PDB file of C-alpha atoms in Angstrom:
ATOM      1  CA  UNK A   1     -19.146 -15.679   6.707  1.00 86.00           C
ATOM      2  CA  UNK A   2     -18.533 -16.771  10.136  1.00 91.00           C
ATOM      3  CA  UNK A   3     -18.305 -12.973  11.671  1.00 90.00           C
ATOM      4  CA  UNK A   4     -21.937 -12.622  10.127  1.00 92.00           C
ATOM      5  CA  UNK A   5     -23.234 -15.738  11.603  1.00 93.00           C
ATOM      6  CA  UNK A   6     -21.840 -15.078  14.937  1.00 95.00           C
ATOM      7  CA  UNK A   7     -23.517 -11.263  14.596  1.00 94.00           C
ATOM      8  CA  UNK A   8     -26.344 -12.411  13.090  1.00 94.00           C
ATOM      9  CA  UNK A   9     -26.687 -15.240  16.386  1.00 94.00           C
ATOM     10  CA  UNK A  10     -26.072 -12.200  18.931  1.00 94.00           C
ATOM     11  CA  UNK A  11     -28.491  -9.593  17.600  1.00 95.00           C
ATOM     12  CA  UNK A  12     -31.206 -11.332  15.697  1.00 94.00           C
ATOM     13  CA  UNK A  13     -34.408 -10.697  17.814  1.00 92.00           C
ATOM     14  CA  UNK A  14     -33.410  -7.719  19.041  1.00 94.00           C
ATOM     15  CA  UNK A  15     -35.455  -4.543  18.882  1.00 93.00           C
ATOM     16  CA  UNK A  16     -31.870  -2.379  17.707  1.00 94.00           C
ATOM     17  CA  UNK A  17     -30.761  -0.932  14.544  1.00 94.00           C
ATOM     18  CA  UNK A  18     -27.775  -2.916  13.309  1.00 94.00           C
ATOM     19  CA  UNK A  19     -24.824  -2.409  11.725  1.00 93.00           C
ATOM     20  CA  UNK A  20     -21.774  -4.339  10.985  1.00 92.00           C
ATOM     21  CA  UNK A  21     -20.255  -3.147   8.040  1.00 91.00           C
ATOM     22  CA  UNK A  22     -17.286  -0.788   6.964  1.00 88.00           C
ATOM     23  CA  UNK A  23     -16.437  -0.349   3.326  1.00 84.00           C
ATOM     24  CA  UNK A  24     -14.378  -3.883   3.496  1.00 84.00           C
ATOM     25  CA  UNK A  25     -18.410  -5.078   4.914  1.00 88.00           C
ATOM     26  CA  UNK A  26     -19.759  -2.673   2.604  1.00 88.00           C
ATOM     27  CA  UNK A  27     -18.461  -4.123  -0.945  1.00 86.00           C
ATOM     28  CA  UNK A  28     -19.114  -7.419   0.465  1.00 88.00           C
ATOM     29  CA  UNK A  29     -22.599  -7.276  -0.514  1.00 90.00           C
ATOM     30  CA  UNK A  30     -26.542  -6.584   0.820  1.00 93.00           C
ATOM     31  CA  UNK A  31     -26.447  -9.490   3.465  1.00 94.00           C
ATOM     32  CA  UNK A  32     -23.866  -7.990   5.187  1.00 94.00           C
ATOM     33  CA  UNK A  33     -25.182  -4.090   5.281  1.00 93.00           C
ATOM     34  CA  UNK A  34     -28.258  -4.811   7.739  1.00 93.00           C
ATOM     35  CA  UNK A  35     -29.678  -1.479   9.068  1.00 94.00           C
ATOM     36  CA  UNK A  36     -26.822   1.115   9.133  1.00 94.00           C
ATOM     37  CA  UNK A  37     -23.533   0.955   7.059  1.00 92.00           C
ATOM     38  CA  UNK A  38     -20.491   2.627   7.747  1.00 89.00           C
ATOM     39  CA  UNK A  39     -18.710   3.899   4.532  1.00 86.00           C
ATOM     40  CA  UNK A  40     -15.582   5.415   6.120  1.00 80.00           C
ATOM     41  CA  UNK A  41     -12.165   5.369   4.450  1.00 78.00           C
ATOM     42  CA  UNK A  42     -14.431   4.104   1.390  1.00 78.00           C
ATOM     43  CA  UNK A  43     -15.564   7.589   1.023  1.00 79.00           C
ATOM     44  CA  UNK A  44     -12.388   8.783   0.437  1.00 76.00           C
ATOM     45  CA  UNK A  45     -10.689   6.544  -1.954  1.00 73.00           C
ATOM     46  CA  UNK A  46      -8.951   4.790   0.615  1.00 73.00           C
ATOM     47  CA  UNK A  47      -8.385   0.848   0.920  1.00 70.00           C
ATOM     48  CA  UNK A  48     -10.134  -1.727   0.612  1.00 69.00           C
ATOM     49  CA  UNK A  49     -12.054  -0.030  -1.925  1.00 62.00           C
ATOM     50  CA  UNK A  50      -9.516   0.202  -4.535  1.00 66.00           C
ATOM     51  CA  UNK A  51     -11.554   1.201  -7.326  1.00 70.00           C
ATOM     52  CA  UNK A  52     -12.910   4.656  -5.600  1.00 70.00           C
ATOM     53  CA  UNK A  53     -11.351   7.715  -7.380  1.00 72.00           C
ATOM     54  CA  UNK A  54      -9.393   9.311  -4.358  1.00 72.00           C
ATOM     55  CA  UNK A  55     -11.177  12.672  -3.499  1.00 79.00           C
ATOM     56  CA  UNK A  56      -8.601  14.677  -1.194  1.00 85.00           C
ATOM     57  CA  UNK A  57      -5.635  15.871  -2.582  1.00 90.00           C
ATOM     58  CA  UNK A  58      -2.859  17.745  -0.615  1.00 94.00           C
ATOM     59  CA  UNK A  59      -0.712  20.500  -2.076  1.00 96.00           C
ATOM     60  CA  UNK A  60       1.901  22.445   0.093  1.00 97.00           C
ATOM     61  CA  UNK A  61       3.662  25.996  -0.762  1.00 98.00           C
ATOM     62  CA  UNK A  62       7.377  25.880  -1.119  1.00 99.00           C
ATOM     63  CA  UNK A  63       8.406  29.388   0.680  1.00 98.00           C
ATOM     64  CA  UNK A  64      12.205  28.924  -1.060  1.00 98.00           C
ATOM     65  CA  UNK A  65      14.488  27.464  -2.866  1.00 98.00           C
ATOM     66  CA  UNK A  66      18.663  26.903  -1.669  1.00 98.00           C
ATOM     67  CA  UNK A  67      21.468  25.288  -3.358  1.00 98.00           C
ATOM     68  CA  UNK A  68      23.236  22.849  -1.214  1.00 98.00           C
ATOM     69  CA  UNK A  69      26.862  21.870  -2.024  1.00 98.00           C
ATOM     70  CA  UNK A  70      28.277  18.308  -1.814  1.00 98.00           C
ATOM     71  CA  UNK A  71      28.430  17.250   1.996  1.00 98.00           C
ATOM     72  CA  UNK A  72      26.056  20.319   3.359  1.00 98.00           C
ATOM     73  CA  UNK A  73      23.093  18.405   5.649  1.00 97.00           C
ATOM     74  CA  UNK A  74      19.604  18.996   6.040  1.00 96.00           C
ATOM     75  CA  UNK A  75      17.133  18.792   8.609  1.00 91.00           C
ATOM     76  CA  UNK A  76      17.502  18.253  12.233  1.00 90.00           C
ATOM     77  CA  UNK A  77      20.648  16.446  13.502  1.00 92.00           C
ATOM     78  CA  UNK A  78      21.873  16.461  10.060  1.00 94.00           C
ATOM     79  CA  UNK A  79      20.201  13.628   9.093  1.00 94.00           C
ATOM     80  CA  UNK A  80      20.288  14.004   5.274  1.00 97.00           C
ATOM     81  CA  UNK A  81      23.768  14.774   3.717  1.00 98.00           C
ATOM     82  CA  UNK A  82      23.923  15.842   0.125  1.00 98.00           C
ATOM     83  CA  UNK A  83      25.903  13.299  -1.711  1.00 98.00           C
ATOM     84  CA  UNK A  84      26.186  15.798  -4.988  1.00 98.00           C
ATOM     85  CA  UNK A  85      24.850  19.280  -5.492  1.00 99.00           C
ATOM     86  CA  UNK A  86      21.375  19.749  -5.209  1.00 98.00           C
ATOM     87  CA  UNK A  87      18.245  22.025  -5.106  1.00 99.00           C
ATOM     88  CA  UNK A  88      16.518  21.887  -2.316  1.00 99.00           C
ATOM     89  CA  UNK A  89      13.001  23.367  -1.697  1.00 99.00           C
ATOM     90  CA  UNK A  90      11.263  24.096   1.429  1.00 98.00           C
ATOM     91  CA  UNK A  91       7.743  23.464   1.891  1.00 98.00           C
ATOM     92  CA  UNK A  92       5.753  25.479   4.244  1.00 97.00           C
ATOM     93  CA  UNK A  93       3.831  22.057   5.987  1.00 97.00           C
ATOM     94  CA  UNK A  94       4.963  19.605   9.057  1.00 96.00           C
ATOM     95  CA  UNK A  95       3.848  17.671  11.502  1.00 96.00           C
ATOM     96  CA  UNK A  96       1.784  20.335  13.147  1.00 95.00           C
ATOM     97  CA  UNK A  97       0.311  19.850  10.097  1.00 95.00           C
ATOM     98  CA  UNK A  98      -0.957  16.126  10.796  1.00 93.00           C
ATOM     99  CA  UNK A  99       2.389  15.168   8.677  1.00 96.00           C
ATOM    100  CA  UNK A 100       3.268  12.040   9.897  1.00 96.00           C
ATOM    101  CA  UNK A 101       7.033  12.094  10.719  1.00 96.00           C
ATOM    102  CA  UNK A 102       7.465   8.268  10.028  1.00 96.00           C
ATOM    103  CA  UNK A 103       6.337   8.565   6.704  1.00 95.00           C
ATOM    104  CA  UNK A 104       9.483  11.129   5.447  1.00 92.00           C
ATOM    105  CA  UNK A 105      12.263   8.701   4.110  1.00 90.00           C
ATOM    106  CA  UNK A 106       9.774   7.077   2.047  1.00 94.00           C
ATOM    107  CA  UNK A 107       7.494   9.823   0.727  1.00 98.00           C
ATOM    108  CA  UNK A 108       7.683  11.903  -1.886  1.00 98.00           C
ATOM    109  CA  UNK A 109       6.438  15.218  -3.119  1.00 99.00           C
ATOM    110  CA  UNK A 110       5.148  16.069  -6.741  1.00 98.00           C
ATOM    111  CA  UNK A 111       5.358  18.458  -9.166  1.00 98.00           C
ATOM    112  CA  UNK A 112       3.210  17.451 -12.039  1.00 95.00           C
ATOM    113  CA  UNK A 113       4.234  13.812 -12.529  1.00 95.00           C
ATOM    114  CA  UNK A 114       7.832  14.036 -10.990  1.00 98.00           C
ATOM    115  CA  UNK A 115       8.207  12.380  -7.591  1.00 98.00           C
ATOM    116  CA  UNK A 116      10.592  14.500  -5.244  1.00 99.00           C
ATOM    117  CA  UNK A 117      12.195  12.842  -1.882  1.00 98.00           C
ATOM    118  CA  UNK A 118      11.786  14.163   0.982  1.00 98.00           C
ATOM    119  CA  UNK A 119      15.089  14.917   2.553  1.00 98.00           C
ATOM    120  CA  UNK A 120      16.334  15.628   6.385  1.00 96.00           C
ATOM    121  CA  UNK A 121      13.453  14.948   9.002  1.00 96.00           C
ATOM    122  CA  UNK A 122       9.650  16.371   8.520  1.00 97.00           C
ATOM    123  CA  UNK A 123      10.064  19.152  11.033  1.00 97.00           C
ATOM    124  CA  UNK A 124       6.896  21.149  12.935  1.00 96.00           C
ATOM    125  CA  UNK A 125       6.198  23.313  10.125  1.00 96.00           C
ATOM    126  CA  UNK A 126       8.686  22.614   7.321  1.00 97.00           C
ATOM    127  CA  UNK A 127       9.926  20.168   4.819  1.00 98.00           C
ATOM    128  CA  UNK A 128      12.945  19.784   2.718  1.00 98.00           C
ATOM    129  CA  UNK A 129      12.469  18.076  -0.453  1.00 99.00           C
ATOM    130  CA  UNK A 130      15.060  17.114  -3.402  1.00 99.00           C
ATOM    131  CA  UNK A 131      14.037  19.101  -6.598  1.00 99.00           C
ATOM    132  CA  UNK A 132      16.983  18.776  -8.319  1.00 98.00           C
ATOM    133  CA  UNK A 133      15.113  16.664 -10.923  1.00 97.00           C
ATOM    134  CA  UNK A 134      13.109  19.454 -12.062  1.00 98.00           C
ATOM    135  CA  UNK A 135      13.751  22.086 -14.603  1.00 95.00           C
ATOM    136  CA  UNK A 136      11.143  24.335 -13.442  1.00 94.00           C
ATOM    137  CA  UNK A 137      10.565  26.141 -10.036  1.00 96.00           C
ATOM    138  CA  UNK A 138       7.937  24.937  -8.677  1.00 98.00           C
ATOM    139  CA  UNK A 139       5.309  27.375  -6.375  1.00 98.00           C
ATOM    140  CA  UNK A 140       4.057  24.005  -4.971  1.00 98.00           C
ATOM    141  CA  UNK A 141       4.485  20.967  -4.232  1.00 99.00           C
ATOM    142  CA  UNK A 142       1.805  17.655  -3.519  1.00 98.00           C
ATOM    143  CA  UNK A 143       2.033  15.398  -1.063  1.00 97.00           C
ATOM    144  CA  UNK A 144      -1.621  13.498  -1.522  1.00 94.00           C
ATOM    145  CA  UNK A 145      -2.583  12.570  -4.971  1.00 92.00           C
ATOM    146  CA  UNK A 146      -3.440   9.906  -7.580  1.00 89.00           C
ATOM    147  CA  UNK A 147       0.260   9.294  -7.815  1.00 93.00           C
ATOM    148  CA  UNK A 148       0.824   8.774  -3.618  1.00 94.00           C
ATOM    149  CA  UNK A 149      -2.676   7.637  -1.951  1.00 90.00           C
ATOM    150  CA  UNK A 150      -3.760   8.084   0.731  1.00 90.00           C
ATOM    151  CA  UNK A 151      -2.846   4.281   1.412  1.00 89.00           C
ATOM    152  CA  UNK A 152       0.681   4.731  -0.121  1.00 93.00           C
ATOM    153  CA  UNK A 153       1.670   7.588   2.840  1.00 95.00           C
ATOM    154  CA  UNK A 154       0.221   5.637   5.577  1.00 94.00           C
ATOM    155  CA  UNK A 155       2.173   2.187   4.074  1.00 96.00           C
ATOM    156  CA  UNK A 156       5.128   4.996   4.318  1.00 97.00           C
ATOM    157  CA  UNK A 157       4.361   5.948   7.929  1.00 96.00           C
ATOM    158  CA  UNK A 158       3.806   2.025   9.060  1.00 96.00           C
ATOM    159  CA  UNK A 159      -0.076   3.049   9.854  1.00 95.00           C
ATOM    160  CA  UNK A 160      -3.153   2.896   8.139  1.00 90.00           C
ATOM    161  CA  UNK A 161      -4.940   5.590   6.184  1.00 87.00           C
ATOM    162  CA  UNK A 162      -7.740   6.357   8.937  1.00 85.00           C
ATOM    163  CA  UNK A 163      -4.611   8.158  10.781  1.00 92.00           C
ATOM    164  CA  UNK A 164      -3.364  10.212   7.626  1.00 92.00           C
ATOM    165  CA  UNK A 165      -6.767  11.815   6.898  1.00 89.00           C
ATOM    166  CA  UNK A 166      -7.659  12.190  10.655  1.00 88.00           C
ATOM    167  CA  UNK A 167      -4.633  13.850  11.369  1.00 92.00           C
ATOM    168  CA  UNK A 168      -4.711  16.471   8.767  1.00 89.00           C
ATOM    169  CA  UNK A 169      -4.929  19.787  10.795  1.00 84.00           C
ATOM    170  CA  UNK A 170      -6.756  23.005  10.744  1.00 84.00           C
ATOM    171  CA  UNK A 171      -4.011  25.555   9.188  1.00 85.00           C
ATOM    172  CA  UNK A 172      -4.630  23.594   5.624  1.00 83.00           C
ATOM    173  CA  UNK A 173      -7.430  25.510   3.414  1.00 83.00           C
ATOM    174  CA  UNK A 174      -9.853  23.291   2.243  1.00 81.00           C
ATOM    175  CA  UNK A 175     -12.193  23.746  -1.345  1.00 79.00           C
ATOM    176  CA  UNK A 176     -15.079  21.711  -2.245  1.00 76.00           C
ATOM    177  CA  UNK A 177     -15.435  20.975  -5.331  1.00 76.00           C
ATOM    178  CA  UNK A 178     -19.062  20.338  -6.343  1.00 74.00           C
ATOM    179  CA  UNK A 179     -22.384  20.940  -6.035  1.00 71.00           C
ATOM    180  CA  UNK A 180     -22.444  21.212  -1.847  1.00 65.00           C
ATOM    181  CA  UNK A 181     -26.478  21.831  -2.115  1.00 63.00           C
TER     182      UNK A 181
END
């Protein structure tokens, strides 16, 4: 209330278009939407609006598959050591990618409803991830979706979700779904 009162004393007889609110501004109701609003994150299922139905999803190829014994590392400077046997896939994505490096210790990948951790450090173009778990082999793997928001990788990356979806690079193919008439 005070932020609107102290825009409201600043720009009321001005001959301007104003605007003021974001989504947080947004879902706070019609006094606070003046002229223009600003949907932004909103639009994407990101915080604070909760309730949206998150719209981008993120699925990666995994180019192969290894078998790493007890003690064998992964990533650069060995940063992940394999405490027991495991499967290990590779997923073609990184941080030339818009992949936030921050976010790997944290994050998981999916297959269907099983999480997979990310293991060793998210690398230009590649990432290893744990799928011992799984009894299939999995063609892909997803890093954004209604199990890991948006707002879950950027918590994972200490940012905020602005810089996950602004970061996503070209080399990803993107489909609409949708009338886009």
């Amino acid at each position: 209330e005070r932020q609107l009162g102290v825009f409201r004393d600043l720009t009321d007889g001005l001959d301007l278009p104003r605007s003021l609110s974001a989504t947080g501004g947004i879902l706070l109701g019609e006094k606070y939407h003046f002229d223009l609003t600003r949907p932004g994150v909103g639009l994407y299922g990101g915080m604070p609006y909760q309730k949206a139905k998150p719209v981008v999803n993120i699925t990666l190829p995994v180019i192969q598959i290894r078998e790493v014994d007890t003690g064998e590392t992964v990533g650069y400077s060995n940063t992940w050591t394999a405490p027991t046997p495991r499967r290990i896939a590779t997923v073609s994505a990184g941080y030339a990618d818009g992949i936030i490096r921050a976010m790997g210790p944290n994050t998981r990948l999916f297959y269907k409803d099983v999480g997979c951790p990310i293991v060793g450090r998210i690398s230009m173009d590649l990432i290893g991830v744990d799928v011992t778990l799984l009894s299939d082999t999995p063609r892909q793997l997803e890093l954004l979706n209604t199990h890991q928001t948006v707002d879950i990788l950027a918590d994972n990356a200490g940012t905020i979700g602005y810089e996950v979806l602004t970061s996503l690079g070209g080399r990803y193919r993107r489909k609409y779904i949708g009338d886009l008439s």
